[in-house]
XYZ file of C-alpha atoms in Angstrom:
607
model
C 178.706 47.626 77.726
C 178.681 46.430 81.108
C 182.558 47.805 81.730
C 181.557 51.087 79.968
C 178.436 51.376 82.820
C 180.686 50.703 85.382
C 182.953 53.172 84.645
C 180.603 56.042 83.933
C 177.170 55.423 85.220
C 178.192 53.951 88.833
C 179.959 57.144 89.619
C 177.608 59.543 88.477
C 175.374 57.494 90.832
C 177.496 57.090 93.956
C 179.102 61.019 93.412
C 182.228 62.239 92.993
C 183.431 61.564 96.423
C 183.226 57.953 95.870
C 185.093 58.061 92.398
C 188.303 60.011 94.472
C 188.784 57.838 97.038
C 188.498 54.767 95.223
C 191.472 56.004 92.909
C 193.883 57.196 95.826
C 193.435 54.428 98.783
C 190.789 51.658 98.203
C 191.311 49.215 96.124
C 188.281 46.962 94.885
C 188.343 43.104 94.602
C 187.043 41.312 91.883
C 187.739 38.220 91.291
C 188.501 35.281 94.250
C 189.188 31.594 94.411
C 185.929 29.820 95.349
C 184.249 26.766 95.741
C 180.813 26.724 94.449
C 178.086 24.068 95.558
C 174.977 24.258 94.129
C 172.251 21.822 95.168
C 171.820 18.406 92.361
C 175.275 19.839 91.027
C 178.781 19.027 91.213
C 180.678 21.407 93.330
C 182.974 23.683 90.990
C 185.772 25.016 92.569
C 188.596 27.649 90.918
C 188.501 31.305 90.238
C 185.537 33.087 89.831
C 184.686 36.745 88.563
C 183.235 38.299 91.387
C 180.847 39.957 89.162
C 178.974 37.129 88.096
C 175.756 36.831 90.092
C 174.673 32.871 91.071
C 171.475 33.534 90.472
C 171.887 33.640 86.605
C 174.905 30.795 87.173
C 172.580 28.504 89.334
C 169.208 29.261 88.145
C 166.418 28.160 90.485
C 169.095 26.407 93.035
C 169.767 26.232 96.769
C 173.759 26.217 97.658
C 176.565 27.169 99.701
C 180.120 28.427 98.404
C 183.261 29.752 100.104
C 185.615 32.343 98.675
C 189.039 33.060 99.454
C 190.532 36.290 98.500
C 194.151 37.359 99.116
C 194.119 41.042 101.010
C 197.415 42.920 100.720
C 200.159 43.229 103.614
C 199.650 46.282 106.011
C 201.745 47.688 108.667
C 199.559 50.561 109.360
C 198.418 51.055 112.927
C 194.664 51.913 111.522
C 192.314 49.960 111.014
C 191.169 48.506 107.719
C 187.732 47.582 106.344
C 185.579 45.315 103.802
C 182.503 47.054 102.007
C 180.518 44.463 100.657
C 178.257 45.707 98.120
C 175.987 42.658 98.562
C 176.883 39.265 99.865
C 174.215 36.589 100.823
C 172.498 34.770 102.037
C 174.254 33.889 105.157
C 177.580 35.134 105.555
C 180.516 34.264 107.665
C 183.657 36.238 107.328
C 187.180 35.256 108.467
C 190.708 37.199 108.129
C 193.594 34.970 108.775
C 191.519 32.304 109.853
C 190.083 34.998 112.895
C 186.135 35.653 112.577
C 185.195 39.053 112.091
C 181.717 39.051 110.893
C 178.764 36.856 111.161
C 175.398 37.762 109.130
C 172.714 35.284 110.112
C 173.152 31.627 110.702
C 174.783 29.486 107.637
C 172.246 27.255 106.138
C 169.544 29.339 108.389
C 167.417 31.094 105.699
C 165.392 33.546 108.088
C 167.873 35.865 107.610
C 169.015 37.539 104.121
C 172.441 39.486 104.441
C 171.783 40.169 100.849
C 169.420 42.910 101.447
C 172.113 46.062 101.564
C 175.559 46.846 101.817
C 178.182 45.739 105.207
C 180.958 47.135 106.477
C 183.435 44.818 108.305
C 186.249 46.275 110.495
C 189.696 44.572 109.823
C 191.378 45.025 113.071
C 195.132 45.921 112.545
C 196.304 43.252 115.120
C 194.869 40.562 112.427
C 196.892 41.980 109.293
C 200.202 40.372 108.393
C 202.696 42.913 107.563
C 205.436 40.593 105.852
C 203.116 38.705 103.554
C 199.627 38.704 101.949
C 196.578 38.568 103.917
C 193.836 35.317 103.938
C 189.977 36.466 103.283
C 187.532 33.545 103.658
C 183.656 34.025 103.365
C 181.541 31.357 103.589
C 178.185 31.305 102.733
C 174.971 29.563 102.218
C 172.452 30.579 98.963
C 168.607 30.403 98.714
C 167.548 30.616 94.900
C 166.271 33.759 93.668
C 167.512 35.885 96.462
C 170.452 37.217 95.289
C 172.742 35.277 96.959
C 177.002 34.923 96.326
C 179.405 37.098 96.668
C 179.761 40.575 94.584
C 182.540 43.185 94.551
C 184.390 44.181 97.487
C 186.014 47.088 98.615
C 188.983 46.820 100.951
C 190.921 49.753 102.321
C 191.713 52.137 105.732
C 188.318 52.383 107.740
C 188.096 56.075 107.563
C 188.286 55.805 103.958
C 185.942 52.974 103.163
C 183.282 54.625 105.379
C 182.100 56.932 103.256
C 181.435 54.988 100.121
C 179.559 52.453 103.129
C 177.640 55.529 103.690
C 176.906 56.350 100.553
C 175.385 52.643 99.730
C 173.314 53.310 102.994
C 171.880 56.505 101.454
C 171.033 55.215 98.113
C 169.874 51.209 98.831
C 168.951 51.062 103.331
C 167.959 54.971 104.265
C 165.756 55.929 101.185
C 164.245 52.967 101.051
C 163.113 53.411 104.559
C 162.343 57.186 103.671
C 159.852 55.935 100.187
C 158.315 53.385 103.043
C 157.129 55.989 104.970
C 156.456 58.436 102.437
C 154.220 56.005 100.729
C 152.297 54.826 103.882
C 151.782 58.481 104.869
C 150.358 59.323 101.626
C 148.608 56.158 100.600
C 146.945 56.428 103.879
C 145.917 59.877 103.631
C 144.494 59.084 100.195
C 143.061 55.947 100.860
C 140.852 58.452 103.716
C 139.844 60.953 100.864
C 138.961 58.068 98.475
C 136.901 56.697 101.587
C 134.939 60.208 102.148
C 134.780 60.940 98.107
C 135.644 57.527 96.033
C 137.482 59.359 93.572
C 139.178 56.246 91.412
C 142.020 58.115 90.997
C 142.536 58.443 95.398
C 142.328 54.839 95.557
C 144.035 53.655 92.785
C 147.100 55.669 94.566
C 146.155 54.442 97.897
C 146.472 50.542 96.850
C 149.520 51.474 95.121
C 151.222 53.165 97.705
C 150.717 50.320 100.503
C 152.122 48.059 97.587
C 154.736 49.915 97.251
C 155.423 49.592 101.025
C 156.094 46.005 100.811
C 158.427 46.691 98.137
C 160.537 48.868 100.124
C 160.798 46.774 103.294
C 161.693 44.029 101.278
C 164.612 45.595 99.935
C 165.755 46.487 103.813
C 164.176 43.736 105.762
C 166.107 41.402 106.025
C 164.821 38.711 108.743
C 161.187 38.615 107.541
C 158.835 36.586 109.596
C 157.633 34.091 106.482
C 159.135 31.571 104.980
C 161.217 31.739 101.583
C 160.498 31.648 98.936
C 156.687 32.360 99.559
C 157.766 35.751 100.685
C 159.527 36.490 96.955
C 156.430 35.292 95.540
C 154.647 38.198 97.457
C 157.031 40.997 97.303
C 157.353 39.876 93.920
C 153.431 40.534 92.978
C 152.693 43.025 95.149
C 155.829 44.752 93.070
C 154.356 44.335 89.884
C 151.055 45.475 90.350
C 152.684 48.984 92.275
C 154.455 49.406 89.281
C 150.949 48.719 86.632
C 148.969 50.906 89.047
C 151.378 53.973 89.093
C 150.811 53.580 85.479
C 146.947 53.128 86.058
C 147.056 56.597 88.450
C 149.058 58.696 86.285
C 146.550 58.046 83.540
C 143.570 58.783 85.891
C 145.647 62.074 86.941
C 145.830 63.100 83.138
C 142.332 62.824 83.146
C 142.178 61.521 79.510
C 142.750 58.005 79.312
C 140.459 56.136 76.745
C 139.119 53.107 78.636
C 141.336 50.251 76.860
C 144.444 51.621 78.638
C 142.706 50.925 81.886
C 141.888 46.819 80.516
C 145.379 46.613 79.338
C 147.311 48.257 82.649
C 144.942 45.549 84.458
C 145.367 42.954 82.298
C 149.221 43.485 82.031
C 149.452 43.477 86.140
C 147.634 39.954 86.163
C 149.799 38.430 83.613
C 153.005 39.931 85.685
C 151.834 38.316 89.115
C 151.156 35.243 87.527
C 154.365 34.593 86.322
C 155.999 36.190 89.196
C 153.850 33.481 91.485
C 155.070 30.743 88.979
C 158.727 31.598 89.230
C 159.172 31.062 92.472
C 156.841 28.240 92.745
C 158.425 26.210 89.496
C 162.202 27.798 90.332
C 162.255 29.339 86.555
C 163.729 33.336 87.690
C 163.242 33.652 84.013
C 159.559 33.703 84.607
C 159.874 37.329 86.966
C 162.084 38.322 85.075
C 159.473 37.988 81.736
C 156.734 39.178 84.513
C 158.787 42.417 85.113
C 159.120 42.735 80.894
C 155.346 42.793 80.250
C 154.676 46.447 82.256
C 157.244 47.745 80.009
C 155.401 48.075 76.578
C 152.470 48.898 79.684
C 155.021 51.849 80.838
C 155.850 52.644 76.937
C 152.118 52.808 76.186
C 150.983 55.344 78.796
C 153.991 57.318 78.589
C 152.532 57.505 74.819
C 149.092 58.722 75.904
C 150.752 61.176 78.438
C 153.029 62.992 75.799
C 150.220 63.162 73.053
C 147.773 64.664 75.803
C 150.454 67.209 76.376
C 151.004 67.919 73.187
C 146.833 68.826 72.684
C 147.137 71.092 75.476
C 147.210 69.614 78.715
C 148.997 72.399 80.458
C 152.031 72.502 82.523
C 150.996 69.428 84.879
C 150.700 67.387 81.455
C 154.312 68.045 80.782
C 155.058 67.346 84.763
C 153.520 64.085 84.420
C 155.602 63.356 80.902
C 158.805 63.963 82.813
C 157.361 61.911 85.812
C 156.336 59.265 83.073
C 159.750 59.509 81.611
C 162.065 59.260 84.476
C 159.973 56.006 85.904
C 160.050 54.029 82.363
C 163.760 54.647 81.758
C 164.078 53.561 85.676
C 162.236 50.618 85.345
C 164.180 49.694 81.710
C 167.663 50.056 83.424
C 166.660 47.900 86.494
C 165.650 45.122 83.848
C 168.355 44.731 81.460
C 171.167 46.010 83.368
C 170.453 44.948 87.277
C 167.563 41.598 86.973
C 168.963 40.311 83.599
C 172.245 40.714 83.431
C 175.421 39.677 86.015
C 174.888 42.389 88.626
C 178.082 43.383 90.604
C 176.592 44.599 93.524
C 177.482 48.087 93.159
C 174.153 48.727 90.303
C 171.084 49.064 92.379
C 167.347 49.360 91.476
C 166.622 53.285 90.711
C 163.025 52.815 90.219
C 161.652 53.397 93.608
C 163.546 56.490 93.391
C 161.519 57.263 89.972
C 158.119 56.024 91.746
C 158.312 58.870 94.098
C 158.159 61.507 91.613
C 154.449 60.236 91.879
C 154.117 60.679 95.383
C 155.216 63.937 95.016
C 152.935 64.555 92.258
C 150.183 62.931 94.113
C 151.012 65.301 97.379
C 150.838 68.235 94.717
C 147.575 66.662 93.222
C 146.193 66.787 96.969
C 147.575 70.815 97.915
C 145.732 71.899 94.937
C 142.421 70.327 94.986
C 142.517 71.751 98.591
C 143.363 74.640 97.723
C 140.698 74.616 94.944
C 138.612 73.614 96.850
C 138.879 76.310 99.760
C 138.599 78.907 96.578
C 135.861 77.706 95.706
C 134.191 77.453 99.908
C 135.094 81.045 99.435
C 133.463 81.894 96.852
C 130.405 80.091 97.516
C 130.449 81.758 100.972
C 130.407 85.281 99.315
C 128.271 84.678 96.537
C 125.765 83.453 99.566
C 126.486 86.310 101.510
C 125.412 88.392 99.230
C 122.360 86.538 98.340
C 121.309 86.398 101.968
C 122.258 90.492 102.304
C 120.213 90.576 98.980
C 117.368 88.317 100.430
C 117.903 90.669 104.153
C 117.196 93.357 102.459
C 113.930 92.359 100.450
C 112.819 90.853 103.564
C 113.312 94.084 105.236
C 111.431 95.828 102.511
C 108.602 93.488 102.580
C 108.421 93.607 106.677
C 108.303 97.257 106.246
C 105.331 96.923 103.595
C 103.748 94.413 105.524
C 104.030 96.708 108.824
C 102.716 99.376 107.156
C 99.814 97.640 106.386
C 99.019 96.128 109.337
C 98.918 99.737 110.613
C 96.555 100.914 108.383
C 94.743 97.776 108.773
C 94.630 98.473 112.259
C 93.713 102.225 111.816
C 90.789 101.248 109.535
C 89.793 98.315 111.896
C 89.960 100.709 115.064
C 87.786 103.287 113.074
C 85.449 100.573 111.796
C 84.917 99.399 115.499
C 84.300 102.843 116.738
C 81.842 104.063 113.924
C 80.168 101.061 115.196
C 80.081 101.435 118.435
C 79.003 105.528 117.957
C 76.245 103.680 115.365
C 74.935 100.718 118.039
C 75.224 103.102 120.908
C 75.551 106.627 120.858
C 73.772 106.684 117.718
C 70.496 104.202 118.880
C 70.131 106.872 121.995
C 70.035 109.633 119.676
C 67.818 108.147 117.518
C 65.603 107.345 120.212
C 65.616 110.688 121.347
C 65.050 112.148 117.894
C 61.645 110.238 117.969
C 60.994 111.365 121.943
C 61.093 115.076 120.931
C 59.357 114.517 117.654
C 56.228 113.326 120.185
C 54.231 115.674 121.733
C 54.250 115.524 125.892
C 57.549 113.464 126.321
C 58.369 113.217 130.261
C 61.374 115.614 130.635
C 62.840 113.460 132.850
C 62.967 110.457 130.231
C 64.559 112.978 127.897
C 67.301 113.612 130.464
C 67.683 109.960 131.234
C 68.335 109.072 127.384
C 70.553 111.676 126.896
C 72.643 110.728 130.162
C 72.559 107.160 128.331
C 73.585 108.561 125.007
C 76.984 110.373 127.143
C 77.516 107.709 128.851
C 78.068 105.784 125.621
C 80.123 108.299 124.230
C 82.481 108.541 127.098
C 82.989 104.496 127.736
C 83.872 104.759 123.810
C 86.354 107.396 124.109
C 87.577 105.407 127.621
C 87.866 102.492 125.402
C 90.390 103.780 122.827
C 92.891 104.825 125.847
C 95.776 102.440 126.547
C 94.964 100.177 129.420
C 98.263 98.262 129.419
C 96.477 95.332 130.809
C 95.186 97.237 133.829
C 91.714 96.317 134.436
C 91.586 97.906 138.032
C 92.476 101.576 135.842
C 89.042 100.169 133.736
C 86.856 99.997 136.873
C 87.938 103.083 138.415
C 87.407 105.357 135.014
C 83.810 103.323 135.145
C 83.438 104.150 138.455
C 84.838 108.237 137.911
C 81.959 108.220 135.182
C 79.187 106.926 137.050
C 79.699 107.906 140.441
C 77.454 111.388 139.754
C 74.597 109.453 138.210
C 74.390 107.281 141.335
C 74.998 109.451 143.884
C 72.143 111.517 142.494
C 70.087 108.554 142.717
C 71.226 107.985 146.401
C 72.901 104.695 145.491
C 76.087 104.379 147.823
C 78.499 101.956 145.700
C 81.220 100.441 147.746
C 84.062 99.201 145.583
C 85.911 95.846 146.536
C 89.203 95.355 144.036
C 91.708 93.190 144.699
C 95.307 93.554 143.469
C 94.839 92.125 139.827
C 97.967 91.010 137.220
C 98.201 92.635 134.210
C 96.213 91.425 131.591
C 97.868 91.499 127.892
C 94.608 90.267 127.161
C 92.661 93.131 127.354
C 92.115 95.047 124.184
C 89.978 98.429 123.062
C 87.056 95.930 121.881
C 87.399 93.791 125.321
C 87.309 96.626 127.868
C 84.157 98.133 126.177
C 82.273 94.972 126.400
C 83.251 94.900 129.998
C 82.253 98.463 130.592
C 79.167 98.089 128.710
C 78.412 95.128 130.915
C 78.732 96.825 134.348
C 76.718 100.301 132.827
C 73.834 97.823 132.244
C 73.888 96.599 135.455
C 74.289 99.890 137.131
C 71.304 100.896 134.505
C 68.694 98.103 135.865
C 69.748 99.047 139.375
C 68.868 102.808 138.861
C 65.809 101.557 136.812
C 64.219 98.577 138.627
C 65.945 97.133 142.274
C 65.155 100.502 144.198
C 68.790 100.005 145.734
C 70.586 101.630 148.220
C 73.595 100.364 148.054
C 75.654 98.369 145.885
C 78.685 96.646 145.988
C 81.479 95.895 143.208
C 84.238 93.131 143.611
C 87.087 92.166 141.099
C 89.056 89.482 142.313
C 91.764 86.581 140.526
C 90.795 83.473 140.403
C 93.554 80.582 139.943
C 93.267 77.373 138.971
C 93.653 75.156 135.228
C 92.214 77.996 133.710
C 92.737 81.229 135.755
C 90.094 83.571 135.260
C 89.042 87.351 136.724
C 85.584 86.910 138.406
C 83.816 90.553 138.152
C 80.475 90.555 140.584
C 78.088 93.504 141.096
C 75.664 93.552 144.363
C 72.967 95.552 145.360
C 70.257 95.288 148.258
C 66.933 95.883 146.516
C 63.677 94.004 145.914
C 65.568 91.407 143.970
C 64.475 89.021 141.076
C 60.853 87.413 141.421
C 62.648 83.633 140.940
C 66.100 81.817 141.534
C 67.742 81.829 139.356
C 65.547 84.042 137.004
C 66.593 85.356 133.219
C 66.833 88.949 132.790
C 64.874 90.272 130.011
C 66.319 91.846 126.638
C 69.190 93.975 128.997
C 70.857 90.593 130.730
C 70.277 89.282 126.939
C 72.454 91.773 125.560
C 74.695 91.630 128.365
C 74.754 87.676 127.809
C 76.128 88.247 124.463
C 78.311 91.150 125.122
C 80.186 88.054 127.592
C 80.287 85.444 125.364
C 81.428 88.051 122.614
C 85.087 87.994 124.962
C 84.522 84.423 125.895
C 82.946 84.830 129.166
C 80.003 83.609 131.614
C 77.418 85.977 132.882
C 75.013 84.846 135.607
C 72.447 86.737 137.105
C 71.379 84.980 140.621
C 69.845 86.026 144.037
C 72.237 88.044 146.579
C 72.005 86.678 149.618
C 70.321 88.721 151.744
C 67.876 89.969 149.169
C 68.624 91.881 146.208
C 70.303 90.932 143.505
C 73.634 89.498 142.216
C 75.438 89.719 138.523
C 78.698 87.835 138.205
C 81.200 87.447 135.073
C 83.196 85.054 134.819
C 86.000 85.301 132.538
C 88.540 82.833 131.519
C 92.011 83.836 130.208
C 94.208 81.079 128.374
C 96.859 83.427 128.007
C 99.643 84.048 131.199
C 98.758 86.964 133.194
């Protein structure tokens, strides 16, 4: 079995290339005279089949051993070269007795030489011509690190290099490539899991950065803690990567009954124990059995996988069987025909090449729920555009309902206000006069002077519907423009004193009526009672914490009988017209004589 693998899997694995040049100018070297010392054993020494690994010889043992290996005569002018496919764990190589390659320090186990392939340049001045060539390689063994001497390769440098190559590609580069690739994307899902804790994100995450130590260990090879409590972590850290690929794949299905999940983790404990006891009792048997346990693990959700497909789990169901099946037939051929059997150094571990199908399915598994998930962003945006068009729109249907009411709220407030005011003015004068002319022997002139009263009313009504725009000086002078005929008919000279004034937002149809029906009562009691012949009207700003307009009106007639002295029913209802707009009316002595009526009126609002 192991003769018909060599023969037809190795060069489907190291290519074509490898398989020509092997049969036209490199010859490989099998078998060597050595002398083999294993620690609490006698040294054996005679010839030994190269392809025997001391690891299943020695079990569990320390040594050193030194192999001699006759290399044909060459007169070529070129130099020649050794591929080792793996030699360990300290190495020092010697052609006719002349060094020509040192690998770490014999009996030094910091360093492992066993970790990948070398390539040792034969100079041509070393090579006899005339008779047979002497190989020596000496070298010292830690147990369960793959130590001894495998297969070599010995031929012209240019020819060996490729195959060198080619063991660098397949064991040292992608190695270093799946390290990378598995920190990247364990650490980019090990973020999502952080933002979402999705089990299936972290499971990958942890088994990525296990993964990681896998991979360096396998191209590492001076790492900076002591053997063998280094193989006892690579070695757990292995096993549970490999049960929690088997753990994610199931979460990726989606269908995993729960029992899978106990066994996967109860599987990966049972693994790392006996991988920890292997290298702590020196049994390799022990990893090796450690390793065997995730394979009815792999079998089992390979099982769940394929029947899940076969209910209808799509095409990434049948992805993941393929996925599923490449990494269980990996893992299979790494156990019975690399770990348990006499490795020649040319068979190397394919399942990290299997594992990162799963990083590619995980990188997949990431691109789509993004993408999903920006679908769905999208939709969500336009299914809320359209509800907030839908909700514009009703809103602008209700503000135009609403506005439309508020006008004809407005209108039927505004003709409310002025049928009263025609009813509490205009309409008391006329219904005083209807009761004058109803008497017999009215006065004339008290006709005239309650019909004047009864136009006056009407026209400060009809003043109070025009827009002010917060002018109260354009108030005053239509007052004054309506009274000045009445008083100069009366001989009353009025002399008007208006500052500059700000405009007033506040002023509205019902304010500037009250004001106007404050200073026509004032003019009225002047006309009636103060026998005035002059009078004098000032509007000034007043500033201050509450800024306020100060309206006074003067005259010089017989004044009030007291100081300060309440007017009778007319400062009353002027009284009330002030505090109907929220301000203060005083009635006081002028000095001088005469009297004074001052409104005070406080705005809270900004001029």
């Amino acid at each position: 079995m192991l003769r018909f693998m060599r023969r037809l899997v190795l060069p489907l694995l190291l290519g074509c290339t490898s398989g020509l040049a092997l049969a036209q100018d490199v010859i490989t070297l099998d078998r060597a005279q050595a002398s083999l010392r294993p620690d609490g054993l006698p040294p054996q020494v005679g010839e030994v089949d190269l392809g025997r690994r001391w690891d299943i010889d020695f079990p569990g043992r320390d040594g050193s051993a030194t192999y001699r290996l006759n290399l044909p005569p060459s007169s070529s002018p070129e130099p020649m070269a050794l591929l080792f496919s793996r030699v360990g764990n300290q190495v020092h190589v010697q052609v006719n007795g002349v060094t020509v390659q040192r690998l770490g320090t014999l009996g030094e186990p910091r360093f492992n030489a066993a970790k990948t392939a070398y390539l040792v340049t034969v100079p041509a001045a070393l090579l006899h011509a005339d008779r047979p060539n002497e190989l020596t390689v000496d070298v010292t063994i830690q147990r369960q690190r793959w130590g001894g001497l495998s297969l070599i390769r010995y031929g012209p440098q240019a020819t060996v290099e490729p195959l060198y190559a080619e063991h660098r590609r397949w064991r040292h580069f992608s190695s270093i490539i799946f390290a990378v690739s598995l920190t990247v994307m364990g650490g980019l899902v090990g973020g999502l899991w952080w933002r979402q804790r999705d089990p299936l994100y972290g499971c990958f995450s942890i088994a990525a950065f296990l993964g990681v130590v896998r991979n360096l260990d396998l191209v590492w090879p001076d790492v900076p803690v002591p053997w063998p409590l280094w193989g006892a972590i690579a070695a757990v850290c292995y096993a549970a990567h490999l049960a929690l690929i088997c753990r994610f794949a199931l979460l990726a299905l989606g269908a995993a009954p729960a029992w899978a999940g106990r066994a996967i983790y109860a599987a990966m404990g049972l693994s790392s124990l006996l991988a920890v006891l292997s290298f702590v009792l020196a049994r390799p048997v022990l990893w090796t059995a450690g390793l065997a346990v995730l394979v009815p693990v792999g079998l089992g959700a390979l099982a769940i996988i394929v029947r899940a497909a076969l209910r209808g789990r799509g095409r990434f169901g049948w992805v993941l069987v393929a996925a599923a099946s490449i990494a269980v037939g990996a893992g299979i051929y790494d156990l019975v025909f690399v770990r348990a059997s006499h490795s020649t150094g040319l068979r190397f571990a394919v399942t990290p090449h299997a594992i990162f199908v799963f990083v590619l399915i995980m990188a997949a598994l990431v691109a789509e729920r993004y993408s999903r998930s920006v679908a769905d962003y999208r939709a969500l945006n336009a299914s809320l555009a359209q509800r907030v068009a839908e909700r514009e729109q009703q809103l602008q249907q209700a503000f135009g309902a609403l506005q439309t009411q508020q006008q004809e709220q407005a209108v039927l407030t505004e003709r409310q206000r002025i049928m009263r005011e025609i009813h509490d003015g205009v309409g008391s004068q006329l219904v005083g006069l209807l009761s004058m002319v109803s008497q017999r022997g009215t006065d004339p002139a008290v006709l005239e002077e309650h019909v004047k009263q009864a136009l006056d009313e009407m026209r400060m009504a009809v003043d109070s519907l025009q827009p002010v725009h917060g002018d109260l000086i354009a108030v005053l002078a239509t007052l004054r423009y309506r009274l000045q005929p009445r008083l100069q008919a009366a001989g009353v000279q009025v002399r008007w004193d208006v500052s500059q004034l700000p405009p007033l937002p506040q002023l509205s149809p019902q304010s500037v009526l009250q004001v106007q029906r404050i200073l026509l009562e004032a003019f009225t009691n002047v006309l009636k009672h103060a026998r005035a012949s002059e009078v004098t009207v000032q509007a000034r700003w007043e500033e201050g914490d509450t800024p306020a307009v100060v309206l006074s009106l003067t005259d010089n007639g017989v004044g009030l009988p007291g100081e300060p002295v309440a007017g009778g029913h007319g400062v009353a209802n002027m009284q009330s017209r002030a505090a109907a707009i929220g301000a203060v009316l005083r009635v006081e002595v002028a000095e001088g004589g005469g009297t004074r009526v001052v409104l005070h009126w406080p705005l809270k609002g900004p001029p």
